[in-house]
PDB file of C-alpha atoms in Angstrom:
ATOM      1  CA  MET A   1      16.167 234.698 231.614  1.00  0.00           C
ATOM      2  CA  ALA A   2      14.129 236.670 229.881  1.00  0.00           C
ATOM      3  CA  ASN A   3      11.786 236.729 232.714  1.00  0.00           C
ATOM      4  CA  GLY A   4      14.281 237.957 235.456  1.00  0.00           C
ATOM      5  CA  ILE A   5      14.758 234.422 236.417  1.00  0.00           C
ATOM      6  CA  LEU A   6      17.703 232.685 237.319  1.00  0.00           C
ATOM      7  CA  VAL A   7      18.006 228.737 237.901  1.00  0.00           C
ATOM      8  CA  ARG A   8      20.098 226.612 239.703  1.00  0.00           C
ATOM      9  CA  GLY A   9      20.059 222.646 239.983  1.00  0.00           C
ATOM     10  CA  ALA A  10      22.160 220.029 239.150  1.00  0.00           C
ATOM     11  CA  MET A  11      22.183 216.952 236.951  1.00  0.00           C
ATOM     12  CA  THR A  12      23.105 213.424 237.692  1.00  0.00           C
ATOM     13  CA  ILE A  13      22.543 210.017 236.320  1.00  0.00           C
ATOM     14  CA  GLY A  14      20.989 206.631 237.761  1.00  0.00           C
ATOM     15  CA  PRO A  15      17.844 205.169 239.235  1.00  0.00           C
ATOM     16  CA  ILE A  16      14.434 207.112 239.360  1.00  0.00           C
ATOM     17  CA  HIS A  17      10.664 206.585 239.778  1.00  0.00           C
ATOM     18  CA  LEU A  18       8.364 208.883 237.834  1.00  0.00           C
ATOM     19  CA  GLY A  19       5.564 206.937 238.570  1.00  0.00           C
ATOM     20  CA  ILE A  20       2.791 205.465 236.363  1.00  0.00           C
ATOM     21  CA  ASP A  21       2.395 206.979 233.191  1.00  0.00           C
ATOM     22  CA  PHE A  22       5.162 209.513 234.378  1.00  0.00           C
ATOM     23  CA  SER A  23       2.508 211.394 236.548  1.00  0.00           C
ATOM     24  CA  GLY A  24       4.488 210.587 239.894  1.00  0.00           C
ATOM     25  CA  PRO A  25       5.093 210.261 243.073  1.00  0.00           C
ATOM     26  CA  VAL A  26       9.001 210.915 241.642  1.00  0.00           C
ATOM     27  CA  PHE A  27      11.826 209.547 244.055  1.00  0.00           C
ATOM     28  CA  GLY A  28      14.738 207.614 243.888  1.00  0.00           C
ATOM     29  CA  PRO A  29      18.547 207.728 244.525  1.00  0.00           C
ATOM     30  CA  ALA A  30      19.270 209.994 241.252  1.00  0.00           C
ATOM     31  CA  LEU A  31      16.627 212.230 242.633  1.00  0.00           C
ATOM     32  CA  VAL A  32      18.202 212.273 246.180  1.00  0.00           C
ATOM     33  CA  GLN A  33      21.649 212.627 244.418  1.00  0.00           C
ATOM     34  CA  ALA A  34      20.828 215.898 242.670  1.00  0.00           C
ATOM     35  CA  TYR A  35      18.654 217.128 245.432  1.00  0.00           C
ATOM     36  CA  LEU A  36      21.965 216.982 247.758  1.00  0.00           C
ATOM     37  CA  MET A  37      24.004 218.018 244.990  1.00  0.00           C
ATOM     38  CA  GLU A  38      22.166 221.318 244.346  1.00  0.00           C
ATOM     39  CA  ASP A  39      21.661 222.125 247.961  1.00  0.00           C
ATOM     40  CA  GLY A  40      25.164 221.359 248.951  1.00  0.00           C
ATOM     41  CA  GLU A  41      27.366 222.374 246.044  1.00  0.00           C
ATOM     42  CA  VAL A  42      25.327 224.640 243.611  1.00  0.00           C
ATOM     43  CA  ILE A  43      25.880 227.816 245.078  1.00  0.00           C
ATOM     44  CA  PHE A  44      25.819 229.901 242.003  1.00  0.00           C
ATOM     45  CA  PRO A  45      22.642 230.155 239.436  1.00  0.00           C
ATOM     46  CA  ARG A  46      23.896 227.255 237.048  1.00  0.00           C
ATOM     47  CA  ILE A  47      22.950 224.088 236.119  1.00  0.00           C
ATOM     48  CA  ALA A  48      25.672 221.371 237.612  1.00  0.00           C
ATOM     49  CA  ILE A  49      26.506 218.126 236.392  1.00  0.00           C
ATOM     50  CA  HIS A  50      27.476 215.248 238.655  1.00  0.00           C
ATOM     51  CA  GLU A  51      31.101 213.822 237.862  1.00  0.00           C
ATOM     52  CA  ASP A  52      29.184 210.430 237.223  1.00  0.00           C
ATOM     53  CA  VAL A  53      27.104 211.793 234.349  1.00  0.00           C
ATOM     54  CA  ILE A  54      30.654 212.869 232.815  1.00  0.00           C
ATOM     55  CA  GLU A  55      32.001 209.441 233.280  1.00  0.00           C
ATOM     56  CA  ARG A  56      28.908 207.707 232.188  1.00  0.00           C
ATOM     57  CA  HIS A  57      29.066 209.359 229.221  1.00  0.00           C
ATOM     58  CA  ARG A  58      32.929 208.708 228.580  1.00  0.00           C
ATOM     59  CA  GLN A  59      32.430 205.222 229.078  1.00  0.00           C
ATOM     60  CA  ASP A  60      28.863 204.163 227.789  1.00  0.00           C
ATOM     61  CA  GLN A  61      28.825 204.765 223.582  1.00  0.00           C
ATOM     62  CA  THR A  62      24.781 204.576 223.626  1.00  0.00           C
ATOM     63  CA  LEU A  63      24.974 208.116 224.982  1.00  0.00           C
ATOM     64  CA  TRP A  64      27.089 209.142 221.851  1.00  0.00           C
ATOM     65  CA  ARG A  65      25.771 210.277 218.594  1.00  0.00           C
ATOM     66  CA  GLU A  66      25.569 207.883 215.834  1.00  0.00           C
ATOM     67  CA  GLY A  67      29.057 207.427 214.242  1.00  0.00           C
ATOM     68  CA  HIS A  68      30.658 209.742 216.915  1.00  0.00           C
ATOM     69  CA  SER A  69      34.259 208.395 218.167  1.00  0.00           C
ATOM     70  CA  TYR A  70      35.037 210.107 221.842  1.00  0.00           C
ATOM     71  CA  ASP A  71      37.048 212.367 220.587  1.00  0.00           C
ATOM     72  CA  ASP A  72      33.832 214.090 218.783  1.00  0.00           C
ATOM     73  CA  GLU A  73      31.783 213.429 221.528  1.00  0.00           C
ATOM     74  CA  GLU A  74      34.560 215.171 223.924  1.00  0.00           C
ATOM     75  CA  ARG A  75      34.545 218.520 221.219  1.00  0.00           C
ATOM     76  CA  HIS A  76      30.647 218.747 221.505  1.00  0.00           C
ATOM     77  CA  LEU A  77      30.859 218.844 225.219  1.00  0.00           C
ATOM     78  CA  ASN A  78      33.517 221.130 225.583  1.00  0.00           C
ATOM     79  CA  ASN A  79      31.496 223.672 223.760  1.00  0.00           C
ATOM     80  CA  LEU A  80      28.586 223.158 226.343  1.00  0.00           C
ATOM     81  CA  LEU A  81      30.041 222.350 229.615  1.00  0.00           C
ATOM     82  CA  ARG A  82      32.340 224.520 231.648  1.00  0.00           C
ATOM     83  CA  GLN A  83      34.627 223.426 235.054  1.00  0.00           C
ATOM     84  CA  ASP A  84      34.998 226.063 237.646  1.00  0.00           C
ATOM     85  CA  GLU A  85      37.901 225.937 239.972  1.00  0.00           C
ATOM     86  CA  SER A  86      36.707 223.218 242.082  1.00  0.00           C
ATOM     87  CA  GLY A  87      36.210 220.640 238.932  1.00  0.00           C
ATOM     88  CA  LEU A  88      32.770 221.058 239.216  1.00  0.00           C
ATOM     89  CA  HIS A  89      31.219 220.963 235.799  1.00  0.00           C
ATOM     90  CA  TYR A  90      27.950 222.941 234.590  1.00  0.00           C
ATOM     91  CA  ILE A  91      26.144 223.926 231.756  1.00  0.00           C
ATOM     92  CA  ASP A  92      27.730 226.754 229.760  1.00  0.00           C
ATOM     93  CA  TYR A  93      24.719 228.364 228.417  1.00  0.00           C
ATOM     94  CA  LEU A  94      25.999 231.684 227.073  1.00  0.00           C
ATOM     95  CA  ARG A  95      28.776 230.106 224.972  1.00  0.00           C
ATOM     96  CA  ALA A  96      26.221 227.283 223.965  1.00  0.00           C
ATOM     97  CA  SER A  97      24.078 229.974 223.233  1.00  0.00           C
ATOM     98  CA  LEU A  98      25.842 230.939 220.298  1.00  0.00           C
ATOM     99  CA  SER A  99      25.048 228.131 218.040  1.00  0.00           C
ATOM    100  CA  GLU A 100      21.353 227.926 219.358  1.00  0.00           C
ATOM    101  CA  LEU A 101      20.103 231.227 218.797  1.00  0.00           C
ATOM    102  CA  ASP A 102      18.764 232.462 215.242  1.00  0.00           C
ATOM    103  CA  GLY A 103      20.781 234.896 213.137  1.00  0.00           C
ATOM    104  CA  GLU A 104      24.325 233.328 214.283  1.00  0.00           C
ATOM    105  CA  TYR A 105      26.378 236.555 216.075  1.00  0.00           C
ATOM    106  CA  ALA A 106      23.113 239.044 215.865  1.00  0.00           C
ATOM    107  CA  GLY A 107      20.997 236.772 218.278  1.00  0.00           C
ATOM    108  CA  TRP A 108      23.967 235.879 220.154  1.00  0.00           C
ATOM    109  CA  ILE A 109      24.852 239.787 220.775  1.00  0.00           C
ATOM    110  CA  GLU A 110      21.402 240.340 221.706  1.00  0.00           C
ATOM    111  CA  PHE A 111      21.160 237.641 224.161  1.00  0.00           C
ATOM    112  CA  LEU A 112      24.390 238.659 225.690  1.00  0.00           C
ATOM    113  CA  GLY A 113      23.411 242.377 226.084  1.00  0.00           C
ATOM    114  CA  ARG A 114      19.728 241.291 227.724  1.00  0.00           C
ATOM    115  CA  HIS A 115      22.297 238.818 230.182  1.00  0.00           C
ATOM    116  CA  LYS A 116      24.432 241.513 230.783  1.00  0.00           C
ATOM    117  CA  THR A 117      21.136 244.206 231.759  1.00  0.00           C
ATOM    118  CA  LEU A 118      20.013 241.225 233.957  1.00  0.00           C
ATOM    119  CA  VAL A 119      23.174 240.974 235.527  1.00  0.00           C
ATOM    120  CA  GLU A 120      24.131 244.670 236.249  1.00  0.00           C
ATOM    121  CA  SER A 121      20.429 245.248 237.669  1.00  0.00           C
ATOM    122  CA  GLY A 122      20.587 242.251 240.322  1.00  0.00           C
ATOM    123  CA  LEU A 123      24.093 243.852 241.371  1.00  0.00           C
ATOM    124  CA  ALA A 124      22.886 247.175 241.677  1.00  0.00           C
ATOM    125  CA  ASP A 125      19.440 246.456 243.274  1.00  0.00           C
ATOM    126  CA  SER A 126      20.119 243.276 245.210  1.00  0.00           C
ATOM    127  CA  PRO A 127      20.470 244.644 249.436  1.00  0.00           C
ATOM    128  CA  ASN A 128      21.079 241.035 250.493  1.00  0.00           C
ATOM    129  CA  ALA A 129      24.986 240.240 250.406  1.00  0.00           C
ATOM    130  CA  THR A 130      24.383 236.644 249.332  1.00  0.00           C
ATOM    131  CA  VAL A 131      22.289 237.106 246.523  1.00  0.00           C
ATOM    132  CA  ARG A 132      24.675 240.067 245.354  1.00  0.00           C
ATOM    133  CA  ARG A 133      27.874 237.154 245.563  1.00  0.00           C
ATOM    134  CA  LYS A 134      25.334 235.235 242.691  1.00  0.00           C
ATOM    135  CA  TYR A 135      25.175 238.467 240.709  1.00  0.00           C
ATOM    136  CA  SER A 136      28.924 238.698 240.972  1.00  0.00           C
ATOM    137  CA  TRP A 137      29.823 235.292 240.400  1.00  0.00           C
ATOM    138  CA  LEU A 138      27.552 235.574 236.892  1.00  0.00           C
ATOM    139  CA  LYS A 139      29.553 238.790 236.025  1.00  0.00           C
ATOM    140  CA  ASN A 140      32.313 237.279 236.220  1.00  0.00           C
ATOM    141  CA  TYR A 141      31.045 233.972 234.220  1.00  0.00           C
ATOM    142  CA  HIS A 142      29.735 236.806 231.691  1.00  0.00           C
ATOM    143  CA  ASN A 143      33.115 238.603 231.458  1.00  0.00           C
ATOM    144  CA  ALA A 144      34.742 235.227 230.812  1.00  0.00           C
ATOM    145  CA  VAL A 145      32.779 234.291 227.590  1.00  0.00           C
ATOM    146  CA  ILE A 146      33.073 237.795 226.250  1.00  0.00           C
ATOM    147  CA  ASP A 147      37.106 238.177 227.131  1.00  0.00           C
ATOM    148  CA  GLU A 148      36.976 234.245 225.314  1.00  0.00           C
ATOM    149  CA  ASN A 149      35.570 235.399 222.057  1.00  0.00           C
ATOM    150  CA  MET A 150      37.445 238.374 221.972  1.00  0.00           C
ATOM    151  CA  ALA A 151      40.391 236.764 222.145  1.00  0.00           C
ATOM    152  CA  ASN A 152      39.462 234.353 219.477  1.00  0.00           C
ATOM    153  CA  LEU A 153      38.965 237.303 217.066  1.00  0.00           C
ATOM    154  CA  GLU A 154      40.573 238.218 213.900  1.00  0.00           C
ATOM    155  CA  PRO A 155      42.916 241.356 214.061  1.00  0.00           C
ATOM    156  CA  GLY A 156      40.987 243.899 212.650  1.00  0.00           C
ATOM    157  CA  ALA A 157      37.514 241.709 212.251  1.00  0.00           C
ATOM    158  CA  MET A 158      34.282 243.827 211.325  1.00  0.00           C
ATOM    159  CA  THR A 159      30.407 243.167 211.904  1.00  0.00           C
ATOM    160  CA  GLU A 160      28.335 243.534 208.613  1.00  0.00           C
ATOM    161  CA  ASP A 161      27.684 246.886 209.246  1.00  0.00           C
ATOM    162  CA  GLY A 162      31.505 247.458 209.505  1.00  0.00           C
ATOM    163  CA  ASP A 163      31.541 247.877 213.277  1.00  0.00           C
ATOM    164  CA  PRO A 164      34.866 246.135 214.949  1.00  0.00           C
ATOM    165  CA  TRP A 165      33.857 243.318 216.492  1.00  0.00           C
ATOM    166  CA  GLU A 166      36.228 243.904 219.760  1.00  0.00           C
ATOM    167  CA  VAL A 167      34.183 247.072 220.598  1.00  0.00           C
ATOM    168  CA  LEU A 168      31.075 245.644 220.449  1.00  0.00           C
ATOM    169  CA  PHE A 169      32.293 242.648 222.608  1.00  0.00           C
ATOM    170  CA  ARG A 170      34.344 245.098 224.796  1.00  0.00           C
ATOM    171  CA  GLY A 171      30.619 247.105 224.944  1.00  0.00           C
ATOM    172  CA  LEU A 172      29.119 243.878 226.308  1.00  0.00           C
ATOM    173  CA  ARG A 173      31.646 243.546 229.544  1.00  0.00           C
ATOM    174  CA  ILE A 174      29.933 244.408 232.782  1.00  0.00           C
ATOM    175  CA  GLU A 175      32.054 246.673 234.099  1.00  0.00           C
ATOM    176  CA  ALA A 176      29.726 247.121 237.762  1.00  0.00           C
TER     177      ALA A 176
END
């Protein structure tokens, strides 16, 4: 995103051949499944997760963090994944980035600001309707994350600088 490049893809689970010393060739049913999913289902810039990955994680305790119950795992996944209206899971990078960036909210707010600028530029500068629809989806995703955070604010919550969080978040919404 920092370089203005958006990606889309799919994550699957299953057999894949990576070649001797992981040098290729790469092939196998998991790669084909990921390719077909990305090509046919992943229209918008996001990384989709095949339902087999979700189910395998639910059933295979070796995929869980040591000492975690499935409830622990599910809470963690709920912070990393989002599900669209068709039931497709995808990586919720905007929400998940909150816990990954330095400076707690300050780093996250800066990241959201850069994301907002990227989406607004894409909406304004893309002559192709198909590309604009992708930026429109990003706008809705971006604003949904902002709205969720605004809804979880304590009434009157202020930043360290004394600014209302609600005003800060409202300024990060994309209105274009």
